[in-house]
Short mmCIF file of C-alpha atoms and ligand atoms in Angstrom, two decimals:
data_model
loop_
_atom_site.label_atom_id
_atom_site.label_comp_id
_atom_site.label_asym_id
_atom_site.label_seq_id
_atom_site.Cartn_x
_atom_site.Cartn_y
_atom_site.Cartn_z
CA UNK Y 21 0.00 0.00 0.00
CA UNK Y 22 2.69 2.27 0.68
CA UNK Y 23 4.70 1.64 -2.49
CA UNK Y 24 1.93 3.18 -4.14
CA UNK Y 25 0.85 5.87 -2.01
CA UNK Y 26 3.85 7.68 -2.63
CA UNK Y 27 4.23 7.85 -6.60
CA UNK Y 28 0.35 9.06 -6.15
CA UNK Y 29 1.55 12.15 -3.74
CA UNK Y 30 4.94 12.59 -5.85
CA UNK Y 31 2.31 12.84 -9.04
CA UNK Y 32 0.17 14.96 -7.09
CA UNK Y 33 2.70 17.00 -6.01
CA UNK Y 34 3.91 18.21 -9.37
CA UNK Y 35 0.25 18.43 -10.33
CA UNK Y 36 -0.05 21.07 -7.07
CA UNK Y 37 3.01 22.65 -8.27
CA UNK Y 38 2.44 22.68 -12.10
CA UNK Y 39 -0.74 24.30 -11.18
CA UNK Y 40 0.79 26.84 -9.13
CA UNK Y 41 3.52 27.99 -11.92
CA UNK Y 42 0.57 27.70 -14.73
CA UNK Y 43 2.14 30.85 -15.75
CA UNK Y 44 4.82 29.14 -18.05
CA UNK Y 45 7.30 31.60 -17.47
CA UNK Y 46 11.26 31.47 -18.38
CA UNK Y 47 13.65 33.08 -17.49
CA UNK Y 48 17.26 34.01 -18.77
CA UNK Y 49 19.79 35.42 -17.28
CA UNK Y 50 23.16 37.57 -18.56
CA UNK Y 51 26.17 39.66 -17.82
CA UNK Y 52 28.87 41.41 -19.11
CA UNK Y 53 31.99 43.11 -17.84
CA UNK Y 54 31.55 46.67 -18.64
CA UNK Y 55 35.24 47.75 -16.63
CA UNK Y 56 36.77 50.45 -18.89
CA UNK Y 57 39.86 49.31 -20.97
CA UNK Y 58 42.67 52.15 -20.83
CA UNK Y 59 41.79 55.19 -19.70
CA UNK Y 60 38.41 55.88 -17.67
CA UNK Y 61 36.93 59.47 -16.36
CA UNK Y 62 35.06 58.69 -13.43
CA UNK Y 63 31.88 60.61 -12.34
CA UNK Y 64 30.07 61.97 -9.28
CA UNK Y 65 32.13 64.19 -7.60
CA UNK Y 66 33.13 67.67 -8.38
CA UNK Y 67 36.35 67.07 -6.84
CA UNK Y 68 40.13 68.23 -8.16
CA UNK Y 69 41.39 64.49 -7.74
CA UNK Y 70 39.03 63.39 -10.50
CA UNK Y 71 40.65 65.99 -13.28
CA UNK Y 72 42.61 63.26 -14.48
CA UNK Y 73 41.61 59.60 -15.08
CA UNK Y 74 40.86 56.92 -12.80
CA UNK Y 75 44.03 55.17 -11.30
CA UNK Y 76 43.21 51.67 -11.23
CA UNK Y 77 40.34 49.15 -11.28
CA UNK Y 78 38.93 47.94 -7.55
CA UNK Y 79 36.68 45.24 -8.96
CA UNK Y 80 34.78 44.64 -12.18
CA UNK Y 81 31.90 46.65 -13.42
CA UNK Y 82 28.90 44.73 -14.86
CA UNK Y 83 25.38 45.49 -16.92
CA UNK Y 84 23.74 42.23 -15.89
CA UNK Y 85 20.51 40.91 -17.58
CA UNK Y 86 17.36 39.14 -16.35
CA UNK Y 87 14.26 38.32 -19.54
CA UNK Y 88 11.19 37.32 -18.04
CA UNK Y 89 8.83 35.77 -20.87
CA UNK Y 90 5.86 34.41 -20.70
CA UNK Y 91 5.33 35.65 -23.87
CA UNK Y 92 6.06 38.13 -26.49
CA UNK Y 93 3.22 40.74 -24.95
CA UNK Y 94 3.92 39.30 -21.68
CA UNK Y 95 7.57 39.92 -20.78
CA UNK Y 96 9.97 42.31 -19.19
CA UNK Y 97 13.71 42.82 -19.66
CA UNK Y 98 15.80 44.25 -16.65
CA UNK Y 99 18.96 45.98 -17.01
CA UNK Y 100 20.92 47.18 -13.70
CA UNK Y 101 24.46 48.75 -14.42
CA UNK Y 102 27.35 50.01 -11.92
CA UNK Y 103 27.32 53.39 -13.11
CA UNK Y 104 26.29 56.71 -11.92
CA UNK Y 105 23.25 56.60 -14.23
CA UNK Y 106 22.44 56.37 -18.49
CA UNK Y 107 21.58 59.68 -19.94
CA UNK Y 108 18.68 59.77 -21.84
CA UNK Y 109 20.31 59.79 -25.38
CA UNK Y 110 21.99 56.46 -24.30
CA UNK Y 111 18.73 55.42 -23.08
CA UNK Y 112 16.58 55.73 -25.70
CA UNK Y 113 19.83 54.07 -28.17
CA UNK Y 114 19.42 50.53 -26.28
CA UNK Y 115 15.68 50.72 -26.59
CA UNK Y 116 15.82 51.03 -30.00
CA UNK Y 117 18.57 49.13 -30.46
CA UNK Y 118 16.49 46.34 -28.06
CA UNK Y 119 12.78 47.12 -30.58
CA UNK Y 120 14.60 46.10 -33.59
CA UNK Y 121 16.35 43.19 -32.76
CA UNK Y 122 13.61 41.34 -30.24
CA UNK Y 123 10.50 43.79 -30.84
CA UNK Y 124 11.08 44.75 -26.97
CA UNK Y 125 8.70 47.43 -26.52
CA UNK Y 126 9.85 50.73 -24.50
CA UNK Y 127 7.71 49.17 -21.56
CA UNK Y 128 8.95 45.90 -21.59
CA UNK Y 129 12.38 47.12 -20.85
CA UNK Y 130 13.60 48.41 -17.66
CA UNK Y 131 17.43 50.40 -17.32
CA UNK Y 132 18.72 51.20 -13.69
CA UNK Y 133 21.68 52.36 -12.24
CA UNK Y 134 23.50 51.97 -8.83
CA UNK Y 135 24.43 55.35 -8.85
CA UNK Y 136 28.21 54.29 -7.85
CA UNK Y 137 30.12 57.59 -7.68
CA UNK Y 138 33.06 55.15 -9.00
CA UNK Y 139 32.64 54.43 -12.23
CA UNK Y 140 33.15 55.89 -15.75
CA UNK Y 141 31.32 58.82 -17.30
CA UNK Y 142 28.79 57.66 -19.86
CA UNK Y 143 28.38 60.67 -22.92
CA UNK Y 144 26.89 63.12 -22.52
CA UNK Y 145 28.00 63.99 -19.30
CA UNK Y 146 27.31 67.59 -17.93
CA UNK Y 147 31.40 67.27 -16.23
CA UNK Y 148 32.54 66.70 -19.92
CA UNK Y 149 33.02 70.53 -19.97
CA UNK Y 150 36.57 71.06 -18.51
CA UNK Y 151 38.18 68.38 -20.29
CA UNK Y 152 40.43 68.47 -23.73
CA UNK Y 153 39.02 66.96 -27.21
CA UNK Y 154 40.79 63.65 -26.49
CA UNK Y 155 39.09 63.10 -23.32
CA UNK Y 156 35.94 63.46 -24.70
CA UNK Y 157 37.08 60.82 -27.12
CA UNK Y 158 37.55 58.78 -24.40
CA UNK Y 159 34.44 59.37 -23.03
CA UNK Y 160 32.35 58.71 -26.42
CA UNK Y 161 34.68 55.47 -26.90
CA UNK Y 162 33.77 53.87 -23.45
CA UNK Y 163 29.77 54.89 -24.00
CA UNK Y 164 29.58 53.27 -27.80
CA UNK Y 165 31.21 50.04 -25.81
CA UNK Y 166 29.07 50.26 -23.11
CA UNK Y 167 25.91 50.06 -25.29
CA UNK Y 168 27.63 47.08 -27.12
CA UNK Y 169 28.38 45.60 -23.98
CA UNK Y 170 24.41 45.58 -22.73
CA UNK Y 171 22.77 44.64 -25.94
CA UNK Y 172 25.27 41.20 -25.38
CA UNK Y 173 24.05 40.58 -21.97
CA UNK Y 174 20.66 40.77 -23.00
CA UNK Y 175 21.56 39.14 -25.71
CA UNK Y 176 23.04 35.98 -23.31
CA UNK Y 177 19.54 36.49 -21.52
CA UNK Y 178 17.64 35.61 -24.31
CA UNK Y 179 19.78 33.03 -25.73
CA UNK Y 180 19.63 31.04 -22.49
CA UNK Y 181 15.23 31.53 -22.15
CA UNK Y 182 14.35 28.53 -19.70
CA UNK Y 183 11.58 27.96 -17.50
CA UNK Y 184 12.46 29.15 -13.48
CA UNK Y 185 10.34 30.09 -10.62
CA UNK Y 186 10.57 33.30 -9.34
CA UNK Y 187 9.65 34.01 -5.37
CA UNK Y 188 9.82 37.58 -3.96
CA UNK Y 189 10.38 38.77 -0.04
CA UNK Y 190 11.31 41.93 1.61
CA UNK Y 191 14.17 42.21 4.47
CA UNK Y 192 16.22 45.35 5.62
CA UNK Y 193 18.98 47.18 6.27
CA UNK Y 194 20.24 49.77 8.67
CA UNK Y 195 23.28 51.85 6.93
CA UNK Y 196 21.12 54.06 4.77
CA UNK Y 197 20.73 57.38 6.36
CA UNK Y 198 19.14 60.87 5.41
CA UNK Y 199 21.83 63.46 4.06
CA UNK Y 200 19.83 66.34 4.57
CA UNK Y 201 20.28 69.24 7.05
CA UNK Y 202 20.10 67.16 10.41
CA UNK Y 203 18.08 69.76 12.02
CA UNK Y 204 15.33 69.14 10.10
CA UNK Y 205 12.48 67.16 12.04
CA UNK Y 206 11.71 64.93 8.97
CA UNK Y 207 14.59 62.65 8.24
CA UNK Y 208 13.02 60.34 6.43
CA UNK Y 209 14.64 56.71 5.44
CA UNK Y 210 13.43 53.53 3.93
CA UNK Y 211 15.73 50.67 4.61
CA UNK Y 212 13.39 48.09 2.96
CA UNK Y 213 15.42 45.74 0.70
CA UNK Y 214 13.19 43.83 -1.93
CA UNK Y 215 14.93 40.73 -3.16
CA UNK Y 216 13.66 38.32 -5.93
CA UNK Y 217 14.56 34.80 -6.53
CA UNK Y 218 14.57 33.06 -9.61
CA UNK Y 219 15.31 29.07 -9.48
CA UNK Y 220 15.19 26.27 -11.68
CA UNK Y 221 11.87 24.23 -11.03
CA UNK Y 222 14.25 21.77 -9.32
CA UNK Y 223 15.19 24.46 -6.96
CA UNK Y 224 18.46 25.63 -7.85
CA UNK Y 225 19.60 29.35 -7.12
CA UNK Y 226 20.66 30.80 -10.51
CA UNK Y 227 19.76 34.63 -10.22
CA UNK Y 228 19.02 36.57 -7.17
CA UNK Y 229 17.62 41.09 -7.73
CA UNK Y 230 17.91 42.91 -4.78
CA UNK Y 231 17.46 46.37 -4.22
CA UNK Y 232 18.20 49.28 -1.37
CA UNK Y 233 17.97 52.90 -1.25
CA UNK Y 234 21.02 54.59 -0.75
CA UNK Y 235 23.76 56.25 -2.59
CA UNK Y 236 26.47 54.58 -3.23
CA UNK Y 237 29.14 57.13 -1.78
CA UNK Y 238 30.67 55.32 0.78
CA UNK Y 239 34.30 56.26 -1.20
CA UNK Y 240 34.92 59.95 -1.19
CA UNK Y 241 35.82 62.27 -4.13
CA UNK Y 242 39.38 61.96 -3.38
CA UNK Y 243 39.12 58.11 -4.54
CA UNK Y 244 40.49 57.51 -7.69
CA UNK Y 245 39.98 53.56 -8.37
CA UNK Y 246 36.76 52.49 -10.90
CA UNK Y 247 34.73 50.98 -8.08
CA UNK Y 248 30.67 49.49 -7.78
CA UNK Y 249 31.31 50.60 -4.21
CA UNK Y 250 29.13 48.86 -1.64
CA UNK Y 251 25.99 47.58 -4.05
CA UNK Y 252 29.60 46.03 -6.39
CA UNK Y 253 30.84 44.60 -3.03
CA UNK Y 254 27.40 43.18 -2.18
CA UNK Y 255 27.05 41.40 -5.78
CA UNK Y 256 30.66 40.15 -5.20
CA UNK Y 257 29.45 38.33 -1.85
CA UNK Y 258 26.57 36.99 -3.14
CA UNK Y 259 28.01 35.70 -5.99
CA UNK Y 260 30.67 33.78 -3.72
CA UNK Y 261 27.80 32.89 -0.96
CA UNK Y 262 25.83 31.40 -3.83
CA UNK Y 263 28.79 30.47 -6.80
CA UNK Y 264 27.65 30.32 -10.51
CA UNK Y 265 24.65 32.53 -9.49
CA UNK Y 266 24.11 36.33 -11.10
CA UNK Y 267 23.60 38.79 -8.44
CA UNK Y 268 21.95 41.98 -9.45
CA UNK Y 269 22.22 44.75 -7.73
CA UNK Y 270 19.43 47.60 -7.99
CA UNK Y 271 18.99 51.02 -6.60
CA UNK Y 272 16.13 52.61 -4.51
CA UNK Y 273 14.80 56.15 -4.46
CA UNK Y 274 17.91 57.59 -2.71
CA UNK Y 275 18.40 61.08 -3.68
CA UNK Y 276 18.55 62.17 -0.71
CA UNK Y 277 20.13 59.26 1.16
CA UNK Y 278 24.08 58.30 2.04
CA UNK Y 279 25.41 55.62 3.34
CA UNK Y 280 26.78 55.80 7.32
CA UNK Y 281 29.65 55.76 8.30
CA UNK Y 282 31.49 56.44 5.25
CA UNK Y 283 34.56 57.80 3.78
CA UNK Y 284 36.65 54.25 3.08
CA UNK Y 285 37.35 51.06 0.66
CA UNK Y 286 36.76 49.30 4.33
CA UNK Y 287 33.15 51.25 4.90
CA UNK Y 288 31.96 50.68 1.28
CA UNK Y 289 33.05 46.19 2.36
CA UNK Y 290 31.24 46.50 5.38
CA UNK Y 291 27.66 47.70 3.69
CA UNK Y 292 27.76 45.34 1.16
CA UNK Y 293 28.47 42.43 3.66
CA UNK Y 294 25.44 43.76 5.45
CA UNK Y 295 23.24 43.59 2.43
CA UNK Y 296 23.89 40.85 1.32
CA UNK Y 297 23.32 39.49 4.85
CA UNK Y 298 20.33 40.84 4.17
CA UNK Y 299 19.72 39.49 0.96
CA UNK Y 300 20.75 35.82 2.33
CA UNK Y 301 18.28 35.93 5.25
CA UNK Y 302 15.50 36.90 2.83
CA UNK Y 303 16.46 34.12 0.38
CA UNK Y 304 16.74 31.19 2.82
CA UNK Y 305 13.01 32.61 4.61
CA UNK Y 306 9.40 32.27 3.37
CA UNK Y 307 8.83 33.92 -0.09
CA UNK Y 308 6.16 34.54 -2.09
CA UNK Y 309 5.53 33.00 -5.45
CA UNK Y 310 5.51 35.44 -8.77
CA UNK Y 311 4.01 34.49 -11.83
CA UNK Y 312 2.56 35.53 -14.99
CA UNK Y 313 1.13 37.56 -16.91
CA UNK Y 314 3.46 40.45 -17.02
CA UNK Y 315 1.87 43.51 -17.60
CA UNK Y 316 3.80 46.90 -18.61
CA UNK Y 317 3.44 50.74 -18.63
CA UNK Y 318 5.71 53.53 -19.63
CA UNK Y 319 4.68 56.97 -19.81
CA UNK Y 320 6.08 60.19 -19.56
CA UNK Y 321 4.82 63.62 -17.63
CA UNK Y 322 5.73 67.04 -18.38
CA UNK Y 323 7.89 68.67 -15.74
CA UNK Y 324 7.84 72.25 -15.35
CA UNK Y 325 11.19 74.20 -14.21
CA UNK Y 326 10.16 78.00 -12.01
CA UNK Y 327 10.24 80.63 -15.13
CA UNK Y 328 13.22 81.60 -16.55
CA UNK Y 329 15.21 83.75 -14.82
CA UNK Y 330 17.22 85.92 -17.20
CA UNK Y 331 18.71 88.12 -14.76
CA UNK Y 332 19.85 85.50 -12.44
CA UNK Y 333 21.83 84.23 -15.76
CA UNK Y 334 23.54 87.42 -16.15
CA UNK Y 335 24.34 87.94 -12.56
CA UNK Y 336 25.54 84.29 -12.44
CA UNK Y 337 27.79 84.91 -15.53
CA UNK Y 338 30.01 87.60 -13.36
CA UNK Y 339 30.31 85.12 -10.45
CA UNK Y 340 33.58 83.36 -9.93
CA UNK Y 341 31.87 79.70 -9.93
CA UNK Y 342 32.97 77.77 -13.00
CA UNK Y 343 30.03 75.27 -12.94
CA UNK Y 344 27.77 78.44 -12.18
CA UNK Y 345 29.25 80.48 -15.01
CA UNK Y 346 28.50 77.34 -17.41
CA UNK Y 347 25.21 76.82 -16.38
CA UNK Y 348 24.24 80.57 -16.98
CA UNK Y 349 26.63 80.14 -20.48
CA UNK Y 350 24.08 77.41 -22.02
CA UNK Y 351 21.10 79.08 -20.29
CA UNK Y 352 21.36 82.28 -21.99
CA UNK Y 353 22.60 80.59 -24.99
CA UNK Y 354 19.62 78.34 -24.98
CA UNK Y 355 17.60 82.02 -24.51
CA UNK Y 356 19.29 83.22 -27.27
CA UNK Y 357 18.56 80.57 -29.64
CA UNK Y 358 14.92 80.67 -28.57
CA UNK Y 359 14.73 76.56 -27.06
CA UNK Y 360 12.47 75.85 -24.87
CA UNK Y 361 14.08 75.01 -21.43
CA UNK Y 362 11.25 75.48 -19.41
CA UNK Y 363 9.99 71.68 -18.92
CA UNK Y 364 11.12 67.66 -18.64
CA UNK Y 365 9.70 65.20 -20.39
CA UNK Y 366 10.14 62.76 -17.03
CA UNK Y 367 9.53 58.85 -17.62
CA UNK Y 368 7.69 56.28 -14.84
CA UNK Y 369 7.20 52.80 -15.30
CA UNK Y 370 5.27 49.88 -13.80
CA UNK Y 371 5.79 45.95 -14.55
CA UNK Y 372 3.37 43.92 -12.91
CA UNK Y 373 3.68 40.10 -12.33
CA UNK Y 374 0.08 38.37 -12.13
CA UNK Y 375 -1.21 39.72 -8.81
CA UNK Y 376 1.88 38.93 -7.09
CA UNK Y 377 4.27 41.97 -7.34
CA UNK Y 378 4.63 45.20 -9.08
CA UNK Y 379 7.64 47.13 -9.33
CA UNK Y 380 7.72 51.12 -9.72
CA UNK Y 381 10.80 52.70 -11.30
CA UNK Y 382 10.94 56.29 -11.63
CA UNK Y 383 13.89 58.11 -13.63
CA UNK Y 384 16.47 60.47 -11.88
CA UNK Y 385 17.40 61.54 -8.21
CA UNK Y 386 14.29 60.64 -6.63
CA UNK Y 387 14.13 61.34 -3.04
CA UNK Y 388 12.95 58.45 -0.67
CA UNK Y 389 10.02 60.35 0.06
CA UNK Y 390 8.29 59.24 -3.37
CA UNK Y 391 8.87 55.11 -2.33
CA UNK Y 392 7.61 55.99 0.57
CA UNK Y 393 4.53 57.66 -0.57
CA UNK Y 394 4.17 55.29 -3.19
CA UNK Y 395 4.75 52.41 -0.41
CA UNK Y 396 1.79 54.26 1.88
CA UNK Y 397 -0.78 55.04 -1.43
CA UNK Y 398 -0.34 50.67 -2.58
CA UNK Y 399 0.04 49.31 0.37
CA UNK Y 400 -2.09 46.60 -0.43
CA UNK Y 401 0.18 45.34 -3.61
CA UNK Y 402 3.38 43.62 -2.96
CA UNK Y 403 5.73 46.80 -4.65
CA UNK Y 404 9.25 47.11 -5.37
CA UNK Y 405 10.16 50.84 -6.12
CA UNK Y 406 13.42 51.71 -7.94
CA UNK Y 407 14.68 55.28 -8.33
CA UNK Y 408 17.43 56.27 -11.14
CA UNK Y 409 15.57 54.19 -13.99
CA UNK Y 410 16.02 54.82 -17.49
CA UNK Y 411 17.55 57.81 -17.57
CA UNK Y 412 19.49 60.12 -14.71
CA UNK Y 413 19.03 63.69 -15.87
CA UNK Y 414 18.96 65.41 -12.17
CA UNK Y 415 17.67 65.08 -8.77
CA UNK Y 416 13.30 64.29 -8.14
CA UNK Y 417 12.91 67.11 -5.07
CA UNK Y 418 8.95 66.79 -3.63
CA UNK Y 419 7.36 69.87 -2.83
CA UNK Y 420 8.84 69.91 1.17
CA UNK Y 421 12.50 69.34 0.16
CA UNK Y 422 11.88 72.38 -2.50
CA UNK Y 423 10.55 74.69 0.15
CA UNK Y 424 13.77 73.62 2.42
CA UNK Y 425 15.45 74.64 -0.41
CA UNK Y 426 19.51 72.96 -0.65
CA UNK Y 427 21.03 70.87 -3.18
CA UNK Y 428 18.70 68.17 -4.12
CA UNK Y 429 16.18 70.62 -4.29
CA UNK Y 430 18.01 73.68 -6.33
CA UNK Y 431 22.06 73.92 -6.33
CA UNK Y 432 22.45 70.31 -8.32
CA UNK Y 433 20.83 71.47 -10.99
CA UNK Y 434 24.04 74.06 -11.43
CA UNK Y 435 25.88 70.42 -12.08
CA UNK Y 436 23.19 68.87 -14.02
CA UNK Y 437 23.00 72.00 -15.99
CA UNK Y 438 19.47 72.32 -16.16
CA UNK Y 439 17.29 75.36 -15.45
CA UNK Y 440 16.22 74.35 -12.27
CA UNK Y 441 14.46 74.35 -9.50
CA UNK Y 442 11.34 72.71 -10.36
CA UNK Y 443 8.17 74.37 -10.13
CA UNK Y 444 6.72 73.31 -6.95
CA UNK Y 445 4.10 71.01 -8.92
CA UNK Y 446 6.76 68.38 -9.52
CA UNK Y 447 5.44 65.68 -6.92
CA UNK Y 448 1.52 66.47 -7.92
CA UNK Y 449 2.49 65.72 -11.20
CA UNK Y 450 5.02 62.68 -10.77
CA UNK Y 451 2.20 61.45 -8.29
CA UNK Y 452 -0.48 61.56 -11.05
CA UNK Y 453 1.81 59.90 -13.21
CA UNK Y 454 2.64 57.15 -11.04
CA UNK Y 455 -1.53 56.58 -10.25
CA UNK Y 456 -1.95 56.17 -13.87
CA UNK Y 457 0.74 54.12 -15.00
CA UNK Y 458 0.07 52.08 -11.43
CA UNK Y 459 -3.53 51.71 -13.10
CA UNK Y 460 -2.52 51.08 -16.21
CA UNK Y 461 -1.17 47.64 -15.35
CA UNK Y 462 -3.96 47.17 -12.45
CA UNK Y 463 -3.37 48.92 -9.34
CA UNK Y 464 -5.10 50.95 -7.97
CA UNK Y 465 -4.77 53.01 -4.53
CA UNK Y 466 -5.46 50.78 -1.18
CA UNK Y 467 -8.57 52.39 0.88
ZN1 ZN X 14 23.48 61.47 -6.46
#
């Protein structure tokens, strides 16, 4: 009696479990070193020990790959890089690069950044302005490989298409902390770390996404080595907690949010041990199964800068500042010419898995307090929220931080060289984009 009752519940079993993953989804998986050969200018800091290039290599860069596919309308790509962020011109060159070859759809394919202050400048870069012709060469050289180099690790995603499960879970970690003036009463932080798990249906770890909000400036400007600083150190001890697997590494709404303490190579070992501590406890805990169908939405919202200023450009062209000067340079160029630099077209994007996840990415410098909000408004749907997606073209303020006034909220856009600050609409309307791309793939606010 035995000897039968057991093929029955094996048989069962994978009936259950079949049942369970009737979503039919693969998954492939790729990488690609994208460490600069030769010379490398790296970005992040305005800082006189990065006007000359970088002076050795830390650890590999990588763009790393994950295709989910159910289908050709159901199916996402995910791209995370160790860089400071894609511009949009380099953006919109792998999407279209990504449409022709696999009929990806601008929806279906999601870019993000770690925002390591470590690693090479991708073109065009708003620091390009102080250096000589060749540099730039340089520059243009390492972006044309870079976009060669992510096309082939989606590429090796496709190629290697084969069915996985995929579980999600949620655990934390303490070193993120709020940059902003600490007199302030609101400080806020959001030290959730999303992780997702992809398997073979036999169990076996091959991929693991995690995220976490927080800059990755644990090494200073004065550091001169190409470096993923701590989200490259917590791939690195993933990948040798778990070998053969693909860690990926993706960042959080963190514009206003550094890691603490920091300052060393020692610091930036430390936080990625702890994440991926992190990342470990959520993998070996309960998880939550995510299937099929995967729905996608990409839209973009009109951003409005305050009107222009022309006599702020003027007085700014007599100030000493370089970047100031150069700012007010383009602006009253762009005046001149008669462009219109009074708005952003701003990208958001939702990819939703069945009913069992959603995750929000939102372009640029966003400021925790959008995951947050976003975190409060759905907190009914299971919702992984990624800042610096797509494109990096300056910090997200919300209307508080741009009353508070400061750098995220007005002197970065000197460095970004954009006619900043925003008009004190920007989270109204980044909100109402977020509700309808959130609807647009199903969700809709929790009562
Ligand atoms: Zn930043």
């Amino acid at each position: 009696m035995k000897k039968i009752l057991i093929p029955i519940l094996t048989v069962a079993f994978i009936l259950i479990t079949a049942k369970l993953w009737a979503g039919d989804m693969k998954v492939g998986i790729g990488r690609k070193a994208i460490t600069p050969q030769g010379d490398a200018w790296l970005n992040g800091y305005a800082n006189p020990a990065r006007l000359k290039p970088a002076t050795g290599i830390a650890h590999d860069l990588w763009a790393k790959a994950l295709v989910f596919e159910e289908s050709p309308t159901s199916r996402v790509v995910i791209v995370t890089t160790d860089l400071l962020g894609l511009s949009h011109e380099i953006s919109v060159d792998i999407a279209k690069r990504l449409s022709d070859k696999y009929g990806i759809q601008r929806s279906q394919l999601l870019l993000n950044s770690s925002h390591t202050h470590s690693a090479p400048m991708v073109w065009p870069a708003a620091g390009m302005f102080y250096y000589k012709p060749d540099d730039m060469q340089t520059v243009y050289k390492y972006t044309r490989q870079l976009v060669e180099d992510i096309i082939a690790a989606v590429d090796m995603a496709m190629a290697g298409l084969a069915p996985m499960q995929v579980w999600s879970g949620h655990g934390e970690a303490d070193f993120a902390f709020n940059r902003r003036d600490p007199k302030l009463t609101i400080r806020p932080v959001d030290h959730d770390v999303p992780v997702l798990k992809i398997a073979t249906p036999g169990g076996e770890l091959k991929a693991v996404l995690f995220g976490y909000a927080c800059h990755n400036t644990t090494l200073p400007g004065d550091y001169t080595e190409v470096n993923g600083d701590y989200a490259g150190y917590a791939q690195i001890e993933l990948e040798k907690m778990y070998p053969g697997i693909t860690a990926l590494f993706f960042q959080g709404c963190c514009g206003d949010i550094n890691p603490n303490p920091r300052g060393t190579v020692e610091h930036a070992m430390q936080h990625g041990k702890s994440l991926a501590e992190s990342v470990q406890k959520v993998l070996t805990g309960t998880l939550q199964p995510v299937r099929a169908p995967i729905t996608t939405r990409y839209e973009t919202v009109e951003l409005e800068f305050l009107p222009f200023d022309l006599q702020l450009y003027q007085n700014d062209m007599v100030t000493g500042d370089e970047y100031v000067q150069r700012r007010a340079k383009l602006m009253l160029q762009a005046y001149n010419k008669g462009w219109d630099v009074s708005k952003y077209n701003y990208p958001v994007q939702c990819i939703r898995f069945g009913k069992d996840l959603t995750i929000l990415a939102m372009a640029g410098e966003v400021v925790v307090d959008y995951a947050l909000w976003a975190k409060q408004t759905f907190k009914k749907e299971n919702l992984f929220v990624g800042g610096y997606s797509n494109e990096v073209m300056c910090y997200i303020p919300t209307k508080r931080i741009l009353g508070e006034g400061g750098y995220e909220a007005n002197s970065s856009m000197i460095y970004y060289v954009l006619p900043g600050p925003f008009a004190d609409n920007v989270e109204e309307r980044i909100q109402g984009a977020v509700k309808q791309v959130m609807k647009g793939v199903g969700v809709k606010p929790s009562k």
